[in-house]
CSV table of C-alpha atoms in Angstrom, one decimal:
chain,number,residue,atom,x,y,z
A,97,MET,CA,-246.6,49.7,-160.1
A,98,SER,CA,-243.4,48.2,-158.9
A,99,HIS,CA,-242.1,44.7,-159.0
A,100,CYS,CA,-239.6,43.0,-156.7
A,101,LYS,CA,-237.3,40.3,-157.6
A,102,CYS,CA,-237.0,38.0,-154.5
A,103,LEU,CA,-233.7,36.3,-153.4
A,104,ARG,CA,-233.6,32.8,-154.4
A,105,LEU,CA,-231.0,30.4,-152.9
A,106,PRO,CA,-230.0,27.1,-154.3
A,107,LEU,CA,-231.5,24.1,-152.4
A,108,HIS,CA,-228.1,22.5,-151.8
A,109,ILE,CA,-227.0,25.5,-149.8
A,110,VAL,CA,-230.2,26.2,-147.9
A,111,THR,CA,-230.7,22.7,-146.6
A,112,PRO,CA,-227.4,22.3,-144.6
A,113,ALA,CA,-227.6,25.7,-143.1
A,114,LEU,CA,-231.2,25.2,-142.0
A,115,LEU,CA,-230.3,21.8,-140.5
A,116,SER,CA,-227.4,23.3,-138.5
A,117,ALA,CA,-229.7,26.0,-137.1
A,118,VAL,CA,-232.3,23.5,-136.1
A,119,LEU,CA,-229.7,21.3,-134.3
A,120,LEU,CA,-228.2,24.3,-132.5
A,121,LEU,CA,-231.6,25.4,-131.2
A,122,ALA,CA,-232.4,21.9,-130.0
A,123,GLY,CA,-229.1,21.7,-128.1
A,124,CYS,CA,-229.7,25.0,-126.3
A,125,LYS,CA,-233.1,23.9,-125.2
A,126,LYS,CA,-231.7,20.6,-123.8
A,127,GLU,CA,-228.9,22.5,-121.9
A,128,GLU,CA,-231.5,24.9,-120.4
A,129,GLN,CA,-233.6,21.9,-119.3
A,130,ALA,CA,-230.6,20.0,-117.8
A,131,GLY,CA,-229.3,23.0,-115.8
A,132,PRO,CA,-225.6,23.6,-114.8
A,133,ALA,CA,-223.2,20.6,-115.0
A,134,GLN,CA,-221.7,19.3,-111.7
A,135,SER,CA,-217.9,19.7,-111.4
A,136,PRO,CA,-215.8,16.5,-111.1
A,137,PRO,CA,-213.7,15.8,-107.9
A,138,THR,CA,-210.4,17.7,-107.6
A,139,GLU,CA,-207.4,15.8,-108.6
A,140,VAL,CA,-204.6,15.7,-106.1
A,141,SER,CA,-201.3,13.8,-106.0
A,142,PHE,CA,-200.4,11.8,-102.9
A,143,ILE,CA,-197.7,9.6,-101.5
A,144,GLU,CA,-198.4,6.5,-99.4
A,145,ILE,CA,-196.5,6.4,-96.1
A,146,LYS,CA,-194.0,3.6,-95.6
A,147,THR,CA,-191.7,3.0,-92.7
A,148,GLU,CA,-188.0,2.8,-93.4
A,149,SER,CA,-184.7,2.4,-91.5
A,150,VAL,CA,-183.0,5.8,-90.9
A,151,THR,CA,-179.7,6.6,-89.1
A,152,LEU,CA,-180.4,9.6,-87.0
A,153,LYS,CA,-177.6,12.2,-86.9
A,154,LYS,CA,-177.2,15.1,-84.6
A,155,GLU,CA,-175.3,18.2,-85.7
A,156,LEU,CA,-173.6,20.1,-82.9
A,157,PRO,CA,-171.5,23.3,-83.2
A,158,GLY,CA,-168.1,23.3,-81.6
A,159,ARG,CA,-164.5,24.4,-81.8
A,160,THR,CA,-161.2,22.7,-82.4
A,161,ALA,CA,-158.5,22.5,-79.7
A,162,PRO,CA,-154.9,21.2,-79.9
A,163,TYR,CA,-154.2,17.7,-78.8
A,164,MET,CA,-151.2,18.8,-76.7
A,165,VAL,CA,-150.0,22.3,-75.7
A,166,ALA,CA,-146.6,23.2,-74.3
A,167,VAL,CA,-145.9,26.7,-73.1
A,168,ILE,CA,-142.2,27.4,-73.2
A,169,ARG,CA,-140.7,29.2,-70.2
A,170,PRO,CA,-137.1,29.5,-69.1
A,171,GLN,CA,-135.9,27.5,-66.1
A,172,ALA,CA,-132.6,29.5,-65.9
A,173,SER,CA,-131.9,33.2,-65.7
A,174,GLY,CA,-129.6,34.9,-68.2
A,175,ILE,CA,-129.2,36.5,-71.6
A,176,ILE,CA,-130.7,34.8,-74.7
A,177,THR,CA,-127.7,34.3,-77.0
A,178,LYS,CA,-129.4,32.3,-79.8
A,179,ARG,CA,-132.9,31.5,-81.1
A,180,LEU,CA,-132.6,28.3,-83.1
A,181,PHE,CA,-136.1,27.8,-84.7
A,182,THR,CA,-138.2,29.4,-87.4
A,183,GLU,CA,-141.5,30.7,-86.2
A,184,GLY,CA,-144.6,28.8,-87.5
A,185,THR,CA,-142.7,25.6,-88.4
A,186,ASP,CA,-142.9,22.1,-87.0
A,187,VAL,CA,-140.4,21.2,-84.3
A,188,GLN,CA,-139.6,17.8,-82.8
A,189,MET,CA,-139.3,16.8,-79.2
A,190,GLY,CA,-135.8,17.6,-77.9
A,191,ASP,CA,-135.0,20.2,-80.5
A,192,VAL,CA,-133.0,23.2,-79.0
A,193,LEU,CA,-135.1,26.4,-79.3
A,194,TYR,CA,-133.1,29.0,-77.3
A,195,GLU,CA,-129.6,29.2,-75.8
A,196,ILE,CA,-128.9,31.2,-72.6
A,197,ASP,CA,-125.4,32.5,-71.7
A,198,PRO,CA,-123.9,29.5,-69.8
A,199,SER,CA,-120.9,31.2,-68.2
A,200,ASN,CA,-122.2,31.5,-64.7
A,201,TYR,CA,-123.6,28.0,-64.8
A,202,GLU,CA,-120.4,26.5,-66.0
A,203,ALA,CA,-118.5,28.2,-63.2
A,204,ALA,CA,-121.1,26.9,-60.7
A,205,GLN,CA,-120.5,23.4,-62.1
A,206,ASN,CA,-116.7,23.7,-61.8
A,207,SER,CA,-117.1,24.8,-58.2
A,208,ALA,CA,-119.4,21.9,-57.4
A,209,GLU,CA,-116.9,19.5,-59.0
A,210,ALA,CA,-114.1,21.0,-56.7
A,211,ALA,CA,-116.3,20.7,-53.6
A,212,LEU,CA,-116.9,17.1,-54.5
A,213,ASN,CA,-113.2,16.4,-54.8
A,214,VAL,CA,-112.5,18.0,-51.4
A,215,ALA,CA,-115.3,15.9,-49.8
A,216,LYS,CA,-113.8,12.7,-51.4
A,217,ALA,CA,-110.3,13.6,-50.0
A,218,ASN,CA,-111.7,14.2,-46.5
A,219,HIS,CA,-113.5,10.9,-46.7
A,220,SER,CA,-110.2,9.2,-47.5
A,221,THR,CA,-108.5,10.9,-44.6
A,222,SER,CA,-111.2,9.9,-42.2
A,223,ILE,CA,-111.0,6.3,-43.4
A,224,ALA,CA,-107.2,6.4,-42.8
A,225,ALA,CA,-107.7,7.8,-39.3
A,226,LEU,CA,-110.2,5.2,-38.6
A,227,GLY,CA,-107.7,2.5,-39.5
A,228,ALA,CA,-105.1,4.1,-37.2
A,229,VAL,CA,-107.5,4.2,-34.3
A,230,ARG,CA,-108.4,0.6,-34.9
A,231,ALA,CA,-104.7,-0.3,-34.7
A,232,THR,CA,-104.4,1.6,-31.4
A,233,LEU,CA,-107.4,-0.4,-30.1
A,234,SER,CA,-105.7,-3.6,-31.0
A,235,ALA,CA,-102.5,-2.5,-29.2
A,236,ALA,CA,-104.5,-1.5,-26.1
A,237,LYS,CA,-106.2,-4.8,-26.0
A,238,ALA,CA,-102.9,-6.7,-26.4
A,239,ALA,CA,-101.4,-4.6,-23.5
A,240,GLN,CA,-104.5,-5.4,-21.4
A,241,SER,CA,-104.0,-9.1,-22.1
A,242,ARG,CA,-100.3,-8.9,-21.1
A,243,ALA,CA,-101.2,-7.1,-17.9
A,244,ILE,CA,-103.7,-9.7,-17.0
A,245,ALA,CA,-101.2,-12.5,-17.8
A,246,ASN,CA,-98.5,-10.9,-15.7
A,247,ALA,CA,-100.8,-10.2,-12.7
A,248,GLU,CA,-102.0,-13.8,-12.4
A,249,PRO,CA,-98.7,-15.4,-11.1
A,250,LEU,CA,-98.2,-12.5,-8.7
A,251,ARG,CA,-101.7,-13.0,-7.4
A,252,LEU,CA,-101.0,-16.7,-6.7
A,253,ARG,CA,-97.6,-15.9,-5.1
A,254,THR,CA,-99.1,-13.3,-2.8
A,255,ALA,CA,-101.8,-15.7,-1.7
A,256,ARG,CA,-99.3,-18.4,-1.0
A,257,PHE,CA,-97.0,-16.0,1.0
A,258,GLN,CA,-100.0,-15.0,3.0
A,259,GLU,CA,-100.6,-18.6,4.1
A,260,LEU,CA,-96.9,-19.1,4.9
A,261,LEU,CA,-96.6,-15.8,6.8
A,262,SER,CA,-98.6,-17.1,9.8
A,263,SER,CA,-96.2,-20.0,10.2
A,264,LYS,CA,-93.2,-17.7,9.7
A,265,ALA,CA,-92.2,-19.7,6.7
A,266,VAL,CA,-91.6,-16.5,4.6
A,267,SER,CA,-90.6,-13.2,5.8
A,268,GLN,CA,-92.8,-10.2,6.1
A,269,GLN,CA,-90.7,-8.4,3.6
A,270,ASP,CA,-91.2,-11.1,0.9
A,271,TYR,CA,-94.9,-10.9,1.4
A,272,ASP,CA,-94.9,-7.2,1.2
A,273,ASP,CA,-92.9,-7.2,-2.0
A,274,SER,CA,-95.2,-9.8,-3.5
A,275,ALA,CA,-98.3,-7.8,-2.5
A,276,ALA,CA,-96.8,-4.6,-3.9
A,277,ALA,CA,-95.9,-6.3,-7.2
A,278,LEU,CA,-99.5,-7.7,-7.4
A,279,LYS,CA,-101.0,-4.2,-6.9
A,280,GLN,CA,-98.7,-2.8,-9.5
A,281,ALA,CA,-99.8,-5.6,-12.0
A,282,GLU,CA,-103.5,-4.9,-11.2
A,283,ALA,CA,-102.8,-1.1,-11.8
A,284,GLY,CA,-101.4,-2.1,-15.2
A,285,ILE,CA,-104.5,-4.1,-16.0
A,286,ASP,CA,-106.6,-1.0,-15.1
A,287,SER,CA,-104.4,1.2,-17.3
A,288,ALA,CA,-104.6,-1.2,-20.2
A,289,GLU,CA,-108.4,-1.4,-19.9
A,290,ALA,CA,-108.6,2.4,-19.9
A,291,GLY,CA,-106.5,2.4,-23.1
A,292,VAL,CA,-108.9,-0.1,-24.7
A,293,ILE,CA,-111.9,2.1,-23.7
A,294,SER,CA,-110.2,5.2,-25.1
A,295,ALA,CA,-109.3,3.4,-28.3
A,296,GLU,CA,-112.9,2.3,-28.7
A,297,ALA,CA,-114.1,5.8,-28.2
A,298,ASP,CA,-111.6,7.0,-30.8
A,299,ILE,CA,-113.0,4.4,-33.2
A,300,GLN,CA,-116.5,5.7,-32.8
A,301,ARG,CA,-115.3,9.2,-33.5
A,302,ALA,CA,-113.4,8.0,-36.5
A,303,GLU,CA,-116.4,6.1,-37.8
A,304,ALA,CA,-118.5,9.2,-37.3
A,305,ALA,CA,-115.9,11.2,-39.2
A,306,VAL,CA,-116.0,8.7,-42.1
A,307,LYS,CA,-119.8,8.9,-42.2
A,308,ALA,CA,-119.7,12.7,-42.2
A,309,ALA,CA,-117.2,12.6,-45.0
A,310,ALA,CA,-119.4,10.2,-46.9
A,311,ALA,CA,-122.4,12.6,-46.4
A,312,ALA,CA,-120.3,15.5,-47.6
A,313,ILE,CA,-119.5,13.5,-50.7
A,314,GLU,CA,-123.2,13.0,-51.3
A,315,THR,CA,-123.9,16.7,-50.7
A,316,ALA,CA,-121.2,17.6,-53.1
A,317,GLU,CA,-122.5,15.2,-55.7
A,318,ALA,CA,-126.0,16.6,-55.4
A,319,ALA,CA,-124.7,20.1,-55.7
A,320,LEU,CA,-122.8,19.0,-58.8
A,321,ALA,CA,-125.9,17.4,-60.3
A,322,GLN,CA,-127.9,20.6,-59.7
A,323,ALA,CA,-125.1,22.6,-61.3
A,324,VAL,CA,-125.2,20.2,-64.3
A,325,ILE,CA,-129.0,20.5,-64.5
A,326,ASN,CA,-128.8,24.3,-64.3
A,327,LEU,CA,-126.2,24.3,-67.0
A,328,ALA,CA,-128.5,22.1,-69.2
A,329,TYR,CA,-131.3,24.6,-68.6
A,330,THR,CA,-129.3,27.1,-70.6
A,331,LYS,CA,-130.4,25.2,-73.7
A,332,ILE,CA,-134.2,25.4,-73.8
A,333,THR,CA,-135.6,22.4,-75.7
A,334,ALA,CA,-139.0,21.4,-77.1
A,335,PRO,CA,-140.9,19.2,-74.6
A,336,ILE,CA,-143.3,17.9,-77.3
A,337,SER,CA,-143.5,17.6,-81.1
A,338,GLY,CA,-145.7,20.1,-82.9
A,339,ARG,CA,-146.0,23.5,-84.5
A,340,ILE,CA,-144.4,26.4,-82.7
A,341,GLY,CA,-145.8,29.9,-82.8
A,342,ARG,CA,-144.2,33.3,-82.7
A,343,SER,CA,-141.3,34.0,-80.4
A,344,ALA,CA,-141.9,36.6,-77.6
A,345,VAL,CA,-138.2,37.4,-77.3
A,346,THR,CA,-135.1,37.8,-79.5
A,347,SER,CA,-131.4,37.3,-79.0
A,348,GLY,CA,-130.0,39.6,-76.3
A,349,ALA,CA,-133.2,39.6,-74.2
A,350,LEU,CA,-132.8,39.0,-70.4
A,351,VAL,CA,-135.0,36.2,-69.1
A,352,THR,CA,-135.6,34.9,-65.6
A,353,ALA,CA,-136.3,31.4,-64.4
A,354,HIS,CA,-140.1,30.6,-64.3
A,355,GLN,CA,-141.1,34.0,-65.6
A,356,PRO,CA,-144.8,34.5,-66.3
A,357,LEU,CA,-144.3,35.6,-69.9
A,358,PRO,CA,-143.9,32.5,-72.1
A,359,LEU,CA,-141.2,32.6,-74.8
A,360,ALA,CA,-143.2,30.6,-77.3
A,361,THR,CA,-146.0,28.0,-77.5
A,362,ILE,CA,-145.9,24.6,-79.2
A,363,GLN,CA,-149.2,22.9,-80.2
A,364,GLN,CA,-149.6,19.4,-81.4
A,365,LEU,CA,-152.2,19.4,-84.2
A,366,ASN,CA,-152.2,15.8,-85.3
A,367,PRO,CA,-154.5,14.4,-84.0
A,368,ILE,CA,-156.7,17.3,-82.9
A,369,TYR,CA,-159.6,17.7,-80.5
A,370,VAL,CA,-163.1,19.0,-81.3
A,371,ASP,CA,-165.1,20.1,-78.3
A,372,VAL,CA,-168.8,20.4,-78.8
A,373,PRO,CA,-171.4,21.2,-76.2
A,374,GLN,CA,-174.6,19.2,-76.0
A,375,SER,CA,-177.6,20.1,-73.8
A,376,THR,CA,-178.7,17.7,-71.1
A,377,ALA,CA,-182.2,17.8,-72.5
A,378,GLU,CA,-181.0,16.3,-75.8
A,379,LEU,CA,-179.0,13.7,-73.9
A,380,LEU,CA,-182.0,12.7,-71.7
A,381,GLN,CA,-184.2,12.5,-74.8
A,382,LEU,CA,-181.7,10.2,-76.6
A,383,ARG,CA,-181.5,7.9,-73.5
A,384,ARG,CA,-185.3,7.7,-73.4
A,385,ARG,CA,-185.5,6.7,-77.1
A,386,LEU,CA,-182.8,4.1,-76.6
A,387,ALA,CA,-184.6,2.8,-73.5
A,388,ASP,CA,-188.1,2.4,-75.2
A,389,GLY,CA,-186.6,0.8,-78.3
A,390,ARG,CA,-187.3,3.7,-80.8
A,391,LEU,CA,-183.6,3.8,-81.4
A,392,SER,CA,-181.0,1.1,-81.6
A,393,GLN,CA,-177.4,1.7,-81.0
A,394,ASN,CA,-174.3,-0.4,-80.7
A,395,GLY,CA,-172.6,1.1,-77.6
A,396,SER,CA,-173.1,4.5,-76.1
A,397,TYR,CA,-171.5,7.2,-78.2
A,398,GLY,CA,-168.8,4.8,-79.4
A,399,GLY,CA,-169.1,5.3,-83.1
A,400,GLN,CA,-167.6,7.6,-85.7
A,401,ALA,CA,-168.4,11.3,-86.2
A,402,SER,CA,-168.0,13.5,-89.2
A,403,LEU,CA,-167.1,17.2,-89.4
A,404,LEU,CA,-168.5,20.2,-91.4
A,405,LEU,CA,-166.2,23.1,-91.9
A,406,GLU,CA,-167.1,26.8,-91.8
A,407,ASP,CA,-167.6,26.8,-95.6
A,408,ASN,CA,-170.1,23.9,-95.3
A,409,SER,CA,-167.6,21.5,-96.8
A,410,GLU,CA,-167.2,18.1,-95.2
A,411,TYR,CA,-163.9,17.2,-93.7
A,412,GLN,CA,-162.6,14.1,-95.5
A,413,LEU,CA,-161.5,12.1,-92.4
A,414,LYS,CA,-163.8,10.6,-89.8
A,415,GLY,CA,-163.3,11.1,-86.1
A,416,MET,CA,-164.0,9.2,-82.9
A,417,ILE,CA,-166.0,10.2,-79.9
A,418,GLN,CA,-163.5,10.1,-77.0
A,419,PHE,CA,-165.5,11.0,-73.9
A,420,ARG,CA,-168.2,13.1,-72.4
A,421,GLU,CA,-167.5,15.6,-69.6
A,422,VAL,CA,-168.8,14.3,-66.3
A,423,SER,CA,-170.1,17.7,-65.1
A,424,VAL,CA,-172.7,20.0,-66.5
A,425,ASN,CA,-172.2,23.8,-67.0
A,426,PRO,CA,-174.8,25.4,-64.8
A,427,THR,CA,-174.9,28.5,-66.9
A,428,THR,CA,-175.6,26.8,-70.2
A,429,GLY,CA,-177.1,23.5,-69.1
A,430,SER,CA,-174.8,21.5,-71.4
A,431,SER,CA,-171.8,19.2,-71.1
A,432,ILE,CA,-168.8,19.0,-73.4
A,433,LEU,CA,-168.4,16.1,-75.8
A,434,ARG,CA,-164.8,15.6,-77.0
A,435,LEU,CA,-164.0,14.2,-80.4
A,436,VAL,CA,-160.7,13.2,-81.9
A,437,PHE,CA,-159.9,13.7,-85.6
A,438,ALA,CA,-156.7,12.8,-87.5
A,439,ASN,CA,-155.2,16.0,-89.0
A,440,PRO,CA,-152.2,14.9,-91.2
A,441,LYS,CA,-152.4,17.9,-93.5
A,442,ASN,CA,-152.9,20.4,-90.6
A,443,GLU,CA,-156.2,21.5,-92.3
A,444,LEU,CA,-157.8,22.0,-88.9
A,445,LEU,CA,-156.3,24.7,-86.8
A,446,PRO,CA,-157.0,25.4,-83.1
A,447,GLY,CA,-160.0,27.6,-82.5
A,448,MET,CA,-161.8,26.9,-85.8
A,449,PHE,CA,-165.6,26.9,-85.7
A,450,VAL,CA,-166.9,23.5,-86.9
A,451,ARG,CA,-170.0,21.4,-86.8
A,452,ALA,CA,-169.8,17.8,-85.7
A,453,VAL,CA,-172.3,15.3,-87.1
A,454,ILE,CA,-172.8,12.5,-84.6
A,455,ASP,CA,-174.7,9.2,-85.2
A,456,GLU,CA,-177.3,8.9,-82.4
A,457,GLY,CA,-178.7,5.6,-83.5
A,458,THR,CA,-181.0,3.8,-86.0
A,459,ASN,CA,-184.7,4.2,-86.2
A,460,ASN,CA,-186.0,1.1,-88.0
A,461,ASP,CA,-189.6,2.3,-88.2
A,462,ALA,CA,-189.0,5.9,-89.3
A,463,ILE,CA,-191.7,7.8,-91.1
A,464,LEU,CA,-190.4,10.5,-93.5
A,465,VAL,CA,-192.7,13.0,-95.2
A,466,PRO,CA,-191.7,15.6,-97.8
A,467,GLN,CA,-191.5,19.0,-96.3
A,468,GLN,CA,-194.0,20.4,-98.9
A,469,CYS,CA,-196.7,18.1,-97.4
A,470,VAL,CA,-196.5,19.8,-94.1
A,471,SER,CA,-198.1,23.1,-93.2
A,472,ARG,CA,-198.6,25.1,-90.0
A,473,ASN,CA,-201.7,26.5,-88.4
A,474,THR,CA,-201.9,29.9,-86.7
A,475,ARG,CA,-200.5,28.4,-83.5
A,476,GLY,CA,-197.5,27.0,-85.4
A,477,ASP,CA,-198.6,23.4,-85.0
A,478,ALA,CA,-197.6,21.1,-87.9
A,479,MET,CA,-200.3,19.4,-89.9
A,480,ALA,CA,-200.8,17.4,-93.1
A,481,MET,CA,-203.8,16.6,-95.3
A,482,VAL,CA,-204.6,12.9,-95.5
A,483,ILE,CA,-206.9,11.0,-98.0
A,484,THR,CA,-209.2,8.6,-96.2
A,485,ALA,CA,-210.5,5.3,-97.6
A,486,ASN,CA,-213.6,7.0,-99.2
A,487,ASN,CA,-211.4,9.6,-100.9
A,488,THR,CA,-212.3,12.4,-98.5
A,489,VAL,CA,-209.8,14.8,-97.1
A,490,GLU,CA,-209.0,15.1,-93.4
A,491,THR,CA,-206.3,17.1,-91.4
A,492,LYS,CA,-204.0,15.3,-89.1
A,493,MET,CA,-201.8,17.1,-86.5
A,494,LEU,CA,-198.2,16.0,-86.6
A,495,ARG,CA,-195.3,15.9,-84.1
A,496,ILE,CA,-192.1,16.7,-86.0
A,497,ASP,CA,-188.8,15.3,-84.7
A,498,ARG,CA,-186.3,16.9,-87.1
A,499,ALA,CA,-185.5,17.6,-90.7
A,500,ILE,CA,-183.6,14.9,-92.7
A,501,GLY,CA,-182.6,16.4,-96.0
A,502,ASN,CA,-185.7,17.7,-97.6
A,503,LYS,CA,-188.1,15.6,-95.5
A,504,TRP,CA,-189.5,15.8,-92.0
A,505,LEU,CA,-189.1,12.9,-89.6
A,506,VAL,CA,-192.6,12.5,-88.0
A,507,SER,CA,-192.7,11.0,-84.5
A,508,ASP,CA,-196.5,11.0,-84.1
A,509,GLY,CA,-199.6,11.7,-86.2
A,510,LEU,CA,-199.0,9.4,-89.2
A,511,LYS,CA,-198.8,5.6,-89.7
A,512,ALA,CA,-197.8,3.3,-92.5
A,513,GLY,CA,-200.4,3.2,-95.2
A,514,ASP,CA,-201.7,6.7,-94.8
A,515,ARG,CA,-202.1,8.7,-98.1
A,516,VAL,CA,-200.7,12.2,-97.7
A,517,ILE,CA,-201.5,14.9,-100.2
A,518,VAL,CA,-198.4,16.3,-101.9
A,519,GLU,CA,-199.9,18.6,-104.6
A,520,GLY,CA,-203.3,20.2,-104.9
A,521,SER,CA,-204.0,21.0,-101.3
A,522,GLN,CA,-204.6,24.7,-102.1
A,523,ARG,CA,-207.8,23.8,-104.0
A,524,ILE,CA,-209.4,21.6,-101.3
A,525,ARG,CA,-210.4,21.7,-97.7
A,526,PRO,CA,-211.1,19.1,-95.0
A,527,GLY,CA,-214.2,17.0,-96.0
A,528,SER,CA,-213.7,17.5,-99.7
A,529,ILE,CA,-213.9,14.6,-102.0
A,530,VAL,CA,-210.9,14.3,-104.2
A,531,ASN,CA,-209.6,12.2,-107.1
A,532,PRO,CA,-206.3,10.8,-105.7
A,533,VAL,CA,-203.4,10.3,-108.2
A,534,PRO,CA,-200.1,8.8,-107.0
A,535,GLU,CA,-197.2,11.2,-107.1
A,536,GLY,CA,-195.3,11.0,-110.4
A,537,GLN,CA,-198.4,9.7,-112.4
A,538,ALA,CA,-199.9,12.2,-114.9
A,539,PRO,CA,-203.4,13.4,-114.0
A,540,ALA,CA,-206.4,12.1,-116.0
A,541,ALA,CA,-207.3,15.5,-117.4
A,542,ALA,CA,-203.8,16.1,-118.7
A,543,THR,CA,-203.7,12.6,-120.2
A,544,ALA,CA,-207.0,13.3,-122.1
A,545,ALA,CA,-205.7,16.6,-123.3
A,546,GLU,CA,-202.5,15.1,-124.6
A,547,ALA,CA,-204.4,12.3,-126.4
A,548,GLU,CA,-206.8,14.8,-128.0
A,549,ALA,CA,-203.8,16.9,-129.1
A,550,LEU,CA,-202.1,13.9,-130.7
A,551,ALA,CA,-205.3,12.5,-132.4
A,552,PRO,CA,-205.4,12.9,-136.3
A,553,ALA,CA,-208.0,15.2,-138.0
A,554,ASP,CA,-211.3,13.6,-139.3
A,555,ALA,CA,-211.0,12.8,-143.0
A,556,ASP,CA,-214.8,13.0,-143.6
A,557,SER,CA,-215.2,16.5,-142.2
A,558,THR,CA,-216.7,19.0,-144.7
A,559,PRO,CA,-215.2,22.5,-144.9
A,560,ALA,CA,-217.6,25.3,-143.9
A,561,ALA,CA,-219.8,26.6,-146.7
A,562,PRO,CA,-219.1,30.1,-147.9
A,563,ASP,CA,-221.5,32.8,-146.9
A,564,ALA,CA,-224.3,32.9,-149.6
A,565,ALA,CA,-224.6,36.6,-149.3
A,566,THR,CA,-221.1,37.1,-150.6
A,567,THR,CA,-221.1,34.5,-153.3
A,568,PRO,CA,-220.4,36.1,-156.7
A,569,ASP,CA,-222.6,33.5,-158.5
A,570,ASN,CA,-225.7,34.7,-156.6
A,571,PRO,CA,-225.9,38.4,-156.8
A,572,THR,CA,-228.8,40.1,-155.0
A,573,THR,CA,-230.7,42.5,-157.3
A,574,THR,CA,-233.4,44.8,-156.2
A,575,LYS,CA,-235.6,46.6,-158.6
């Protein structure tokens, strides 16, 4: 006959354990009866669309070009005797760059001066001859006057003798002598008149000689001036101020006037041009925006422009838009826009690739959306998720104008007051009900978790009872 000693637990230990088991079973039954719990709406952050005033800028690629360019070519032939500049330095207008051997040109100038002196001497001689001829004319006219004066008494005497001859008052001999003297006087008048005519002809020839001598002087002076110019061409000077490049010739080289090979090139770099092409489509679009009031602009392309260099740094000085080319390149469909920038430190060099940033105008009702809010469908169309008034999600198709910083400028598809989802769009789809939270505000779940983490522990909580089976005060004995 065997006896068992049963396990007996103290009442203060059994009662709490039993109560916990009963409560746990009751809770499981309630959960089974209630079924699975419904998940709350997905929390998403959003921004509310507001219109703002934005200055629209257009970035156009282009290249720099010198403000002025002078290609140096000789205007006289000869041997280069000196080069008077340092390559790559700045030169001023009028500085002597090269010297050509002037010997031949000096000789030509001396010859021209001698020819001028000869012409002047001939001119003096012709003037003196003209004076002599004029004196001869005066003498001939005086002789003519005397002949006329001498012939008049003889004419009267002969007429009187002719009247008296019929009455035999004078002899025939007297009449004949008077008539002969009259004819001789008339012949003297004719001779004096011929002398006057000859003297007048001599005067005309003398005056022509004087004019020819004067023309010879002018010709000689022109030849002398040309000789002086040619001699001056032996010193090749800078026509503009600027920076001169490398020299194509050295001392001792033979050059010819107006040769195709330039000796050097001078470029004025301050100020400097920037030529940028702009498509006609962009120009027409800008004009439409200005016409329908979407953009406002004070003047047409009359404002300032900035410049971005090849290393993406911004050029410190602002430039001005000078003009637009009147013709369009048929190959590229673009026209050239020329800008002018000050270049006091010569930072900009001709031929550099730059990007010009031009102010197109101001959009006073612009809608800007962060780029993370916009996605693309399979066709590449831009779209954004918008929260409606009843907190449901819908998709709106957008028309994107351009990127401004890290935002998109939306021209169509959104309006002021729309709530666009910024974060959480991966967990929702159109038609879903969401819990909208403004961007920058902590979600409700995160706020509750942070509050629970910061809450103090309950002072009335009782530590868990040790397992009765392992209590040393209650050994289990079997017999």
